[in-house]
Coordinates of C-alpha atoms and ligand atoms in Angstrom, one line a residue:
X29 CA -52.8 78.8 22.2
X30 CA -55.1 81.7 21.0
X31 CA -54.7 82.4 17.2
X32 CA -56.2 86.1 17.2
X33 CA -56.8 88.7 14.5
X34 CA -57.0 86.3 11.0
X35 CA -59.7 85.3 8.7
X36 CA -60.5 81.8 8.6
X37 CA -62.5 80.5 5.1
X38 CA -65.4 78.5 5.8
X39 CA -67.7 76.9 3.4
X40 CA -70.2 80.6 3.5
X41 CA -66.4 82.4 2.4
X42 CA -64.6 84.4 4.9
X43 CA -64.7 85.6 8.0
X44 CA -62.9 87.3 10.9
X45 CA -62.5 84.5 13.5
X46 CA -60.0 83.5 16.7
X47 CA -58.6 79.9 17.0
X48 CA -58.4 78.2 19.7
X49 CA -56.3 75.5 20.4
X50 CA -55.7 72.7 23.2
X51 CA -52.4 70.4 22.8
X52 CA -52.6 68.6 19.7
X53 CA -56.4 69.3 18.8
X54 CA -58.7 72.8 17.5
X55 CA -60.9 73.4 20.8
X56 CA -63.0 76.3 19.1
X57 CA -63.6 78.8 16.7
X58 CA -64.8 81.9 17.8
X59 CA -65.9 84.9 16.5
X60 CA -63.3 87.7 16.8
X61 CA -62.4 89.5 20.1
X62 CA -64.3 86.3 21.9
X63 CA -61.7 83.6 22.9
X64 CA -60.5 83.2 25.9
X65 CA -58.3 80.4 27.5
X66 CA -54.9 80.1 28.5
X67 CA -51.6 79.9 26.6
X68 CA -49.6 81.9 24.2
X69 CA -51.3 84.3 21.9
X70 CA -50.6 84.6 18.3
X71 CA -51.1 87.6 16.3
X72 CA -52.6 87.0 12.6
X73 CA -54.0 90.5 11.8
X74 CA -54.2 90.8 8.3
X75 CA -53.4 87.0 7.7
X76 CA -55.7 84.3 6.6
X77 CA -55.9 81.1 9.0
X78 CA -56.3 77.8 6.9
X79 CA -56.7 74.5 7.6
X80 CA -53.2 72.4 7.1
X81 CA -53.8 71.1 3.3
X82 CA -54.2 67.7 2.7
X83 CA -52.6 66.2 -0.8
X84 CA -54.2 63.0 -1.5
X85 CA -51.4 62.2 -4.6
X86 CA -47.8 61.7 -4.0
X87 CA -44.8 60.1 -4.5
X88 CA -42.3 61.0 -2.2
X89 CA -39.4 58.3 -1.9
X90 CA -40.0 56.5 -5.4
X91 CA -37.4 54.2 -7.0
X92 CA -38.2 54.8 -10.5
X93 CA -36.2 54.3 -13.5
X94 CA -32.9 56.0 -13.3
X95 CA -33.0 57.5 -10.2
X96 CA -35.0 58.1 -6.8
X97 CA -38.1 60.5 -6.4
X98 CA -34.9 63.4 -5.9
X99 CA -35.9 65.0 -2.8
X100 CA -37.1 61.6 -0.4
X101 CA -39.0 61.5 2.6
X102 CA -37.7 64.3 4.7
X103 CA -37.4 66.4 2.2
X104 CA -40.3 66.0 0.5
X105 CA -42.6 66.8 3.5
X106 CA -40.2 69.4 4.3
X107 CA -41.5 71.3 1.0
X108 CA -44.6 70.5 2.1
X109 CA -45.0 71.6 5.2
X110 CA -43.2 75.1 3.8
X111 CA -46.3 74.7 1.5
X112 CA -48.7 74.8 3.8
X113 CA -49.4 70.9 3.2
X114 CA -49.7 69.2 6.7
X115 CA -51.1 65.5 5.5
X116 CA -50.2 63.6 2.2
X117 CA -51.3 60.3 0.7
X118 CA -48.7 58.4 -0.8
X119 CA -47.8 55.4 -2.0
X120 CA -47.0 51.7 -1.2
X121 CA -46.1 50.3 -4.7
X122 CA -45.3 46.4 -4.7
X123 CA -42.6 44.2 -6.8
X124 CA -43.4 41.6 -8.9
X125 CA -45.2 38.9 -7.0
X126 CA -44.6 40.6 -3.7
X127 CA -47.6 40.4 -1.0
X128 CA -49.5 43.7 -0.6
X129 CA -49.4 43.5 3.2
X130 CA -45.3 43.1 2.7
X131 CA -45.7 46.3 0.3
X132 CA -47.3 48.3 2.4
X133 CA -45.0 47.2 5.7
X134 CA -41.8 47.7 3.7
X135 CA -43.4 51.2 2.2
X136 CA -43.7 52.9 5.8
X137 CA -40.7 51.3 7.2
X138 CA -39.2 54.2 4.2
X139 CA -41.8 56.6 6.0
X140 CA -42.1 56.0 9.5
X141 CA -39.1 58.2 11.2
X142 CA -38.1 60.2 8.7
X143 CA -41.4 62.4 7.3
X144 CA -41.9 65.4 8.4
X145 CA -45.9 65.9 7.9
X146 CA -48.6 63.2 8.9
X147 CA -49.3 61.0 5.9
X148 CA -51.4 58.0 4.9
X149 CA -51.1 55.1 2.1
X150 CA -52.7 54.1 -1.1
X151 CA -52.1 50.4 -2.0
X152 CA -50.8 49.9 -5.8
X153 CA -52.2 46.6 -7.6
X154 CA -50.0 45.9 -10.4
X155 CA -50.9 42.1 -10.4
X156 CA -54.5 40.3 -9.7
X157 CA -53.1 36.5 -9.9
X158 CA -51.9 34.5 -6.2
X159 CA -53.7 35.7 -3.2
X160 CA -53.2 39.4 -4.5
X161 CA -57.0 40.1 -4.9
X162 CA -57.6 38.2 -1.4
X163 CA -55.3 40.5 0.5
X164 CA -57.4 43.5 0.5
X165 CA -60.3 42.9 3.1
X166 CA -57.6 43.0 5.6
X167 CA -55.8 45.9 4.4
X168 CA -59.3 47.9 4.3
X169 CA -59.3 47.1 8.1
X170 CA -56.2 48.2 9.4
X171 CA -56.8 52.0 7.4
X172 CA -55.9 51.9 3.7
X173 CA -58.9 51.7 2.2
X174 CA -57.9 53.3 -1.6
X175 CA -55.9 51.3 -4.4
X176 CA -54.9 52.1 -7.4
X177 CA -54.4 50.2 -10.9
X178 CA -53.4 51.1 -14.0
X179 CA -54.3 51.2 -17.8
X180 CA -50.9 52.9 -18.5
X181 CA -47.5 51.3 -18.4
X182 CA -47.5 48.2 -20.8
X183 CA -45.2 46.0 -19.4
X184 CA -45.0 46.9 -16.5
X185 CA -47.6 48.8 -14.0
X186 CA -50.9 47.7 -17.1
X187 CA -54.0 45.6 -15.7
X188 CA -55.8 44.8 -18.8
X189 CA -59.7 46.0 -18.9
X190 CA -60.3 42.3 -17.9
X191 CA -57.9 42.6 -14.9
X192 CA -58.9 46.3 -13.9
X193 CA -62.4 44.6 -13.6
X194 CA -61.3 41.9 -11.0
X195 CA -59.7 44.5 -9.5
X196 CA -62.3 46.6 -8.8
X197 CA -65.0 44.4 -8.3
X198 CA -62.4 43.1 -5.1
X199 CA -62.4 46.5 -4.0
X200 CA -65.9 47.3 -4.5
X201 CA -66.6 44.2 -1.9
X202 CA -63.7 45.3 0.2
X203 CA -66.0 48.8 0.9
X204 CA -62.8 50.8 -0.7
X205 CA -61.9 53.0 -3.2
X206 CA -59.8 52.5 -6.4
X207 CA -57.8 55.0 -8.0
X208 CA -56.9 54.5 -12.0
X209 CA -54.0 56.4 -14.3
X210 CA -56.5 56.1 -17.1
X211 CA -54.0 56.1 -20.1
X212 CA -53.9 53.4 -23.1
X213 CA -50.5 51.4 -22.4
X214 CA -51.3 50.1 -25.8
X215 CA -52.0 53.2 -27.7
X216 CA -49.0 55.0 -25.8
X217 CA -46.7 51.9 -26.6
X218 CA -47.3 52.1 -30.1
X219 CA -46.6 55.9 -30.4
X220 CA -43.5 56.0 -28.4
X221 CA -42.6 52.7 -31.2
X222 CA -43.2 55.0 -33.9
X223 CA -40.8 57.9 -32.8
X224 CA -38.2 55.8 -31.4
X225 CA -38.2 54.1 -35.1
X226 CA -37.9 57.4 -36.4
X227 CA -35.1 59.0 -34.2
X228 CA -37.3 61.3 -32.2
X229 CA -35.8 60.5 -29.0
X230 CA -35.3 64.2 -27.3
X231 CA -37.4 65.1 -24.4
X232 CA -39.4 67.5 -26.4
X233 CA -40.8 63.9 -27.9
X234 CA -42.0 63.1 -24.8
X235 CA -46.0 64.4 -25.0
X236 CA -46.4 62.5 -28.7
X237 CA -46.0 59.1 -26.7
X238 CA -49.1 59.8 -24.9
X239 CA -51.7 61.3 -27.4
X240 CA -55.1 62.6 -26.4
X241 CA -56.9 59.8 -27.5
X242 CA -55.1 57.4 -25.5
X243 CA -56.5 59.5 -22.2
X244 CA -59.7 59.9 -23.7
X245 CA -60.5 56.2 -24.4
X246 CA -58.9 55.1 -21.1
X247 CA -61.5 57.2 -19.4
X248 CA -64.1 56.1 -21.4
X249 CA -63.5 52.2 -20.3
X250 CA -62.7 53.1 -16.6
X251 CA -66.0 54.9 -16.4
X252 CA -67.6 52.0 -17.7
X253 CA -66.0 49.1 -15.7
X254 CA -67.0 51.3 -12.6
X255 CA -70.4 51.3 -13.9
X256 CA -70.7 47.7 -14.2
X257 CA -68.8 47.1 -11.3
X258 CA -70.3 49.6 -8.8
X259 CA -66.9 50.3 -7.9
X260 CA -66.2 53.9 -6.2
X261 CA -63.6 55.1 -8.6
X262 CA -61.1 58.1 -8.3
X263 CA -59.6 59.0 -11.8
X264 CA -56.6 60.6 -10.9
X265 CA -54.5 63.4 -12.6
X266 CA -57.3 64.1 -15.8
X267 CA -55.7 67.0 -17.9
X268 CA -58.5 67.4 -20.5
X269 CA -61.2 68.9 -20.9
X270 CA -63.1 65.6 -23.3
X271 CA -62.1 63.7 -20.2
X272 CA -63.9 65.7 -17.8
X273 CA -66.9 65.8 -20.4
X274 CA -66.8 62.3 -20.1
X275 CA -66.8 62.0 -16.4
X276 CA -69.7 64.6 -16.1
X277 CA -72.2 62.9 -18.4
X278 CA -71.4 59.5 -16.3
X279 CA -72.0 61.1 -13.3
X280 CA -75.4 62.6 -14.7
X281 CA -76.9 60.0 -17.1
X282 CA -75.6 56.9 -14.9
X283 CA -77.1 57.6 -11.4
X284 CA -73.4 57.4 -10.1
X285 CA -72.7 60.9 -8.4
X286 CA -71.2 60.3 -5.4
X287 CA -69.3 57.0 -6.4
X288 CA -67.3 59.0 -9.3
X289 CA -64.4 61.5 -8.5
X290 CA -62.2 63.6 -10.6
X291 CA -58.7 64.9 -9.6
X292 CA -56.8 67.3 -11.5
X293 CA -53.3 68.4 -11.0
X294 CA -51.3 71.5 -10.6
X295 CA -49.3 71.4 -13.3
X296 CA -52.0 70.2 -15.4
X297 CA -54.0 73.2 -14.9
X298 CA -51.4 76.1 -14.8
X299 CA -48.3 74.6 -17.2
X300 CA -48.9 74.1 -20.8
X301 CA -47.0 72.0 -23.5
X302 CA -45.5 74.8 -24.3
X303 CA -42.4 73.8 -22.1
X304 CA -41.5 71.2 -24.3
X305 CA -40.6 73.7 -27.1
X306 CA -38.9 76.2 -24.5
X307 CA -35.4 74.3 -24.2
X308 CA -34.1 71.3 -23.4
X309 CA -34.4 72.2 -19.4
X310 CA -37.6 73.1 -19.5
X311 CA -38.7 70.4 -21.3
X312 CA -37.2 67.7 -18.8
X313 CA -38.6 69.5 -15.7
X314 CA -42.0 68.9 -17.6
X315 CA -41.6 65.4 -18.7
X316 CA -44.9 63.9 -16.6
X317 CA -47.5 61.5 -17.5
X318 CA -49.8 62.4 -18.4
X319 CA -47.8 65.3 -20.2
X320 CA -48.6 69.0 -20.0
X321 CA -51.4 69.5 -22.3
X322 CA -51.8 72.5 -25.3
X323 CA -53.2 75.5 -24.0
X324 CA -56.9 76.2 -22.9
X325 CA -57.0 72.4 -21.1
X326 CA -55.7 73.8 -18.2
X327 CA -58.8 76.4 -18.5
X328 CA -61.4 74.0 -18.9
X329 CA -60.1 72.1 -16.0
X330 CA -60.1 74.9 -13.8
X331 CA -63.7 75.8 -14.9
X332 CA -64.8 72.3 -13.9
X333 CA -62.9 72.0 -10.7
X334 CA -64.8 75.3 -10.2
X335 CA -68.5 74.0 -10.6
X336 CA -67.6 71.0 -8.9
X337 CA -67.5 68.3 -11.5
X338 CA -63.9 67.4 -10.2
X339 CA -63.2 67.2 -7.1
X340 CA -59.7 67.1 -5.8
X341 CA -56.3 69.5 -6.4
X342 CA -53.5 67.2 -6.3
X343 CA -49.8 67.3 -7.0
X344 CA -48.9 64.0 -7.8
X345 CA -45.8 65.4 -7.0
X346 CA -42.6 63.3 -7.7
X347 CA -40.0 65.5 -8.2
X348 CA -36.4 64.2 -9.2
X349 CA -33.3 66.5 -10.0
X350 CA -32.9 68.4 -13.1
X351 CA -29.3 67.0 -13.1
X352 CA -30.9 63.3 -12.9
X353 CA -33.4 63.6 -15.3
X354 CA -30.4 65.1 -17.9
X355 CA -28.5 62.5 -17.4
X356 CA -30.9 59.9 -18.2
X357 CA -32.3 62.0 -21.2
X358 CA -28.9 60.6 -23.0
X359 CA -31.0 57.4 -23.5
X360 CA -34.0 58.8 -25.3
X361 CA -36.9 60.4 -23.7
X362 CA -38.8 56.7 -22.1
X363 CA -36.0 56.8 -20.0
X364 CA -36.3 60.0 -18.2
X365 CA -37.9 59.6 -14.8
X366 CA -41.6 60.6 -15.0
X367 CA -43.1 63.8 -12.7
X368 CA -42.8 66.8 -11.6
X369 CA -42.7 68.9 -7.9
X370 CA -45.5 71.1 -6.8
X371 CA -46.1 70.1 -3.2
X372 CA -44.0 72.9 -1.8
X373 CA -46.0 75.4 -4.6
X374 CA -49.8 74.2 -4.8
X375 CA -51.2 76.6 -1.9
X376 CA -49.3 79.7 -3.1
X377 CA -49.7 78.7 -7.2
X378 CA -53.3 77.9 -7.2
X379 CA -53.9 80.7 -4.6
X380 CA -52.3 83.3 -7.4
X381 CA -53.7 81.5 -10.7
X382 CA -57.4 80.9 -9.5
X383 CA -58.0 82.8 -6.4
X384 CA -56.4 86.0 -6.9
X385 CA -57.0 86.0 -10.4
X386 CA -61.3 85.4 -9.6
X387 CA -61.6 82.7 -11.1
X388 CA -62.6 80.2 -7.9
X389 CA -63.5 81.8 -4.9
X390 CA -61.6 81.1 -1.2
X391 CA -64.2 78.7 0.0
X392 CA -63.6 76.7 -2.6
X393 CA -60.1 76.6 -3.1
X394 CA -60.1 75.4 0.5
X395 CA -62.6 72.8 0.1
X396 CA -60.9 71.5 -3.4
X397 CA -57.2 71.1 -1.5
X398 CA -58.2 70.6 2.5
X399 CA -61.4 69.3 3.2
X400 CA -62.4 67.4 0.3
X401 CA -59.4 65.1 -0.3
X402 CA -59.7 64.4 3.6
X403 CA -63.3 63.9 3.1
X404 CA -63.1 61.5 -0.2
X405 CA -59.5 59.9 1.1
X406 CA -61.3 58.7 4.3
X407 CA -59.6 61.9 7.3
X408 CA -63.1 63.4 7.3
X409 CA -63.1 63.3 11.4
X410 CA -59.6 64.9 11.6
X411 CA -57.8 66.3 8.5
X412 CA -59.1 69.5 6.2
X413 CA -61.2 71.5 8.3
X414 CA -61.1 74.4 10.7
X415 CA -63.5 73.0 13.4
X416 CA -63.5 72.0 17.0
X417 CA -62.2 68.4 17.1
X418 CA -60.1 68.7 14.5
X419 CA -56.1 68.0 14.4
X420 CA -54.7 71.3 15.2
X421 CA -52.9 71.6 11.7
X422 CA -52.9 75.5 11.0
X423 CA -51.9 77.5 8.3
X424 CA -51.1 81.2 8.7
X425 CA -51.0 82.4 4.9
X426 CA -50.3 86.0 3.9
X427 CA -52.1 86.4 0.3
X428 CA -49.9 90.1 -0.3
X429 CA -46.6 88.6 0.6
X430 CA -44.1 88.5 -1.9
X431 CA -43.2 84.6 -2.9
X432 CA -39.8 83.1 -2.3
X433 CA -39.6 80.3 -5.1
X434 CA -37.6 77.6 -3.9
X435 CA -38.4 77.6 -0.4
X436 CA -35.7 74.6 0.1
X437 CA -32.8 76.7 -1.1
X438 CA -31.6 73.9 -3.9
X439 CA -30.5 75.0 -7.1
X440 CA -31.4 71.9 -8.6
X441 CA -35.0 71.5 -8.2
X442 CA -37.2 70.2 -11.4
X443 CA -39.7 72.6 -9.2
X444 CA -38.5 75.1 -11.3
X445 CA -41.2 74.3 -13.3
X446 CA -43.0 77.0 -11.9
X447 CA -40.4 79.6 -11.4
X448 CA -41.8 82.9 -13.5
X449 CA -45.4 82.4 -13.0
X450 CA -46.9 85.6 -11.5
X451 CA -47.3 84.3 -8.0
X452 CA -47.9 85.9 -4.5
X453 CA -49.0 85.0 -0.9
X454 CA -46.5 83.5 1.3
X455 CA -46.9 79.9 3.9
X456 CA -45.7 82.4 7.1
X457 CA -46.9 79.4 10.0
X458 CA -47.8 76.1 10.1
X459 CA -48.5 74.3 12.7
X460 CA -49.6 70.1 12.9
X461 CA -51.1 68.8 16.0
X462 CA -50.1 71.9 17.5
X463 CA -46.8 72.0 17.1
X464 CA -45.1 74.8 15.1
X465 CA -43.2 73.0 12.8
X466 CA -42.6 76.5 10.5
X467 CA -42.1 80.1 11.4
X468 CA -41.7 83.2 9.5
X469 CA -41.2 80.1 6.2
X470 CA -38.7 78.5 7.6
X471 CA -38.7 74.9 9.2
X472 CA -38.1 75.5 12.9
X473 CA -36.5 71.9 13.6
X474 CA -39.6 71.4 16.1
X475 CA -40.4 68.9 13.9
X476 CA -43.2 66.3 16.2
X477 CA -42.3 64.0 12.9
X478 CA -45.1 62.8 10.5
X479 CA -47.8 60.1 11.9
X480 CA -49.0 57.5 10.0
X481 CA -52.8 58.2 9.4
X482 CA -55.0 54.7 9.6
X483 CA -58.1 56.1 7.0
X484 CA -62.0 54.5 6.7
X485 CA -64.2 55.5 4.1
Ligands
LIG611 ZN1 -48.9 59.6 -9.4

């Protein structure tokens, strides 16, 4: 197959360039007019040729409080490959006492067969007692070489700071990478106390439970147990600005560039608390944690995603129905299931918001939400770029066509979240390991089903 005609965006910006592709793999990239070889030809004049994105943060089938992550497996990567989104890490996320290995088997027994897009597996560590610390050399070696702890969640998900050491001090040896939620479960337990006692239980509540400060020292200690530790540490979905100030003056004064990573989410940099005062729907759809932050946090994120001082555009999308959300909102606002969608909007939403609007140029919009979460997440030989030897996961995107929210046709999607932003560009193709799995944005039922991707660091 001969993609001719598009512009491809490189790290230099873009250029004109023709694709060529061989089975499941990209064989060349040539300039335009050049390519030759056998095989149907595909016309992308006037369209821009990506790399298939790669979302290192989901959850796509997660039990969780009242209800299951709404949309599943399929449907999940279905919305993301109508996204443009070819590769996702998710999740294996153990019960009490259970055996990470058993975590992880039972975790893509829910995967394996029914996702659409290829995906891979961080390991969560809830629980450092038993043989829990012990287990991870071996899961490091057969390809899931990222875990993730958390200083959120009292009673449930919380390592305390002494844990979260041991923790990472086991993956440090391991050669991995740990990912922290860096929240205070104490703090946030104590403010959620304070307007339960009080009868503030709506969902517009929701944000006070999780203060700034909580964030801000969180980040403060994980960036200091990585220090001592040595541990390469991910924080994942930072949404302010004092947090990235903290990560940058780490990374500068402590010698740890390249060991320290920031990712920032989509709804953290282009949804505001705002929501929670704009009705009781909106305010559900937004109930996340970390909430939606007050205006000009999203701005400073974007600025440092921009210069580089974080790294990664996530989703962390976990998107459950409006309808299941309401229904547990009758119990008070900790009971709602936490997240929001955004797989099937991050191309198109960031693309608008940042790209469009010249904030962050095309080269780096690429390398923020294809190559560098391969790169950091451990795809770097196959995943995120445009390049000969790379997985044949293509993207045609049209930046001037109109957007069709909802690309799944439910009425019932907490996605919704983004409905009224001024968004364009349009997914048109995808392809992953060379087969079209969308046409003209919609699923062509050619689905080659999602591979489980073993990762090394
Ligand atoms: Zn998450």
């Amino acid at each position: 197959m001969i993609i001719k005609g598009g512009t491809t965006i490189t790290a230099d910006g873009p250029r004109p360039a023709d694709v060529i592709v061989e089975e499941s793999t990209i064989t060349a990239v040539t300039e335009p007019g050049q390519a030759t070889g056998a095989g149907p030809i595909i016309d992308a004049t006037g369209l821009w040729v990506l790399p298939g994105a790669v979302d290192a943060h989901t959850h796509f089938g997660m039990p969780l409080g009242s209800g299951v992550s709404s949309l599943g497996w399929q449907e999940s990567s279905a919305a993301a490959l109508l996204g443009g989104t070819t590769t996702i890490i998710d999740f294996a996320n153990p019960t009490v006492g259970e055996p990470l290995p058993e975590a992880v088997s039972k975790w893509r027994g829910m995967a394996d067969g029914v996702i659409l897009c290829d995906y891979g597996l961080h390991v969560t560590v809830t629980d450092v007692s038993g043989d829990r610390l012990a287990e991870i050399p071996a899961l490091v070696e057969q390809g899931l070489p990222t875990f993730k702890g958390f200083l959120a969640y009292k009673g449930r998900l919380m390592l305390s700071l002494v844990e979260m050491k041991r923790l990472m001090e086991a993956v440090h040896q391991a050669g991995a990478m740990l990912l922290v939620h860096a929240e205070d479960g104490e703090m946030n337990a104590a403010a959620e106390r304070v307007l339960l006692d009080t009868g503030r239980t709506a969902p517009c509540w929701h944000p006070l439970a999780h203060p700034d400060e909580s964030e801000v020292k969180a980040v403060a200690e994980i960036l200091d147990l990585a220090t001592v530790t040595g541990c390469p540490l991910t924080i994942v979905h930072m949404s302010l600005g004092q947090s990235l100030e903290l990560l940058k003056k780490t990374r500068n004064t402590q010698g740890r560039d390249g060991k320290l990573f920031g990712e920032v989410c989509l709804h953290h940099l282009f949804a505001d608390a705002g929501l929670y005062e704009s009705g009781h729907e909106a305010a559900l759809a937004a109930i996340c944690s970390p909430p939606l932050r007050t205006e000009g946090n999203g701005d400073e994120l974007l600025s440092g995603l921009v210069a580089g001082h974080l790294d990664l555009l996530s989703t962390d999308h976990c998107e459950f129905p409006l309808t299941v959300k309401s229904a547990a909102a009758g119990g008070g606002f900790p009971r709602v299931p936490n997240g929001c969608g955004g797989v099937a909007e991050r191309m198109v939403v960031s693309h608008s918001l940042a790209v469009v609007t010249g904030k962050m140029d095309p080269a780096r919009w690429i390398e923020t939400c294809c190559h560098r979460p391969a790169e950091l997440m451990g795809l770097a030989s196959r995943k995120g770029q445009m390049a000969p030897g790379f997985d044949a996961d293509i993207v045609l995107f049209d930046p001037l066509a109109e957007y069709r929210w909802d690309p799944l046709g439910s009425s019932d999607r907490a996605g919704s979240l983004w409905a009224g932003l001024p968004v364009t560009g349009r997914v048109r193709d995808v392809w992953l390991r060379g087969r079209q799995v969308v046409a003209g944005g919609k699923l062509t039922g050619d689905q080659p089903g999602g591979e489980f991707l073993p990762r090394h660091l």
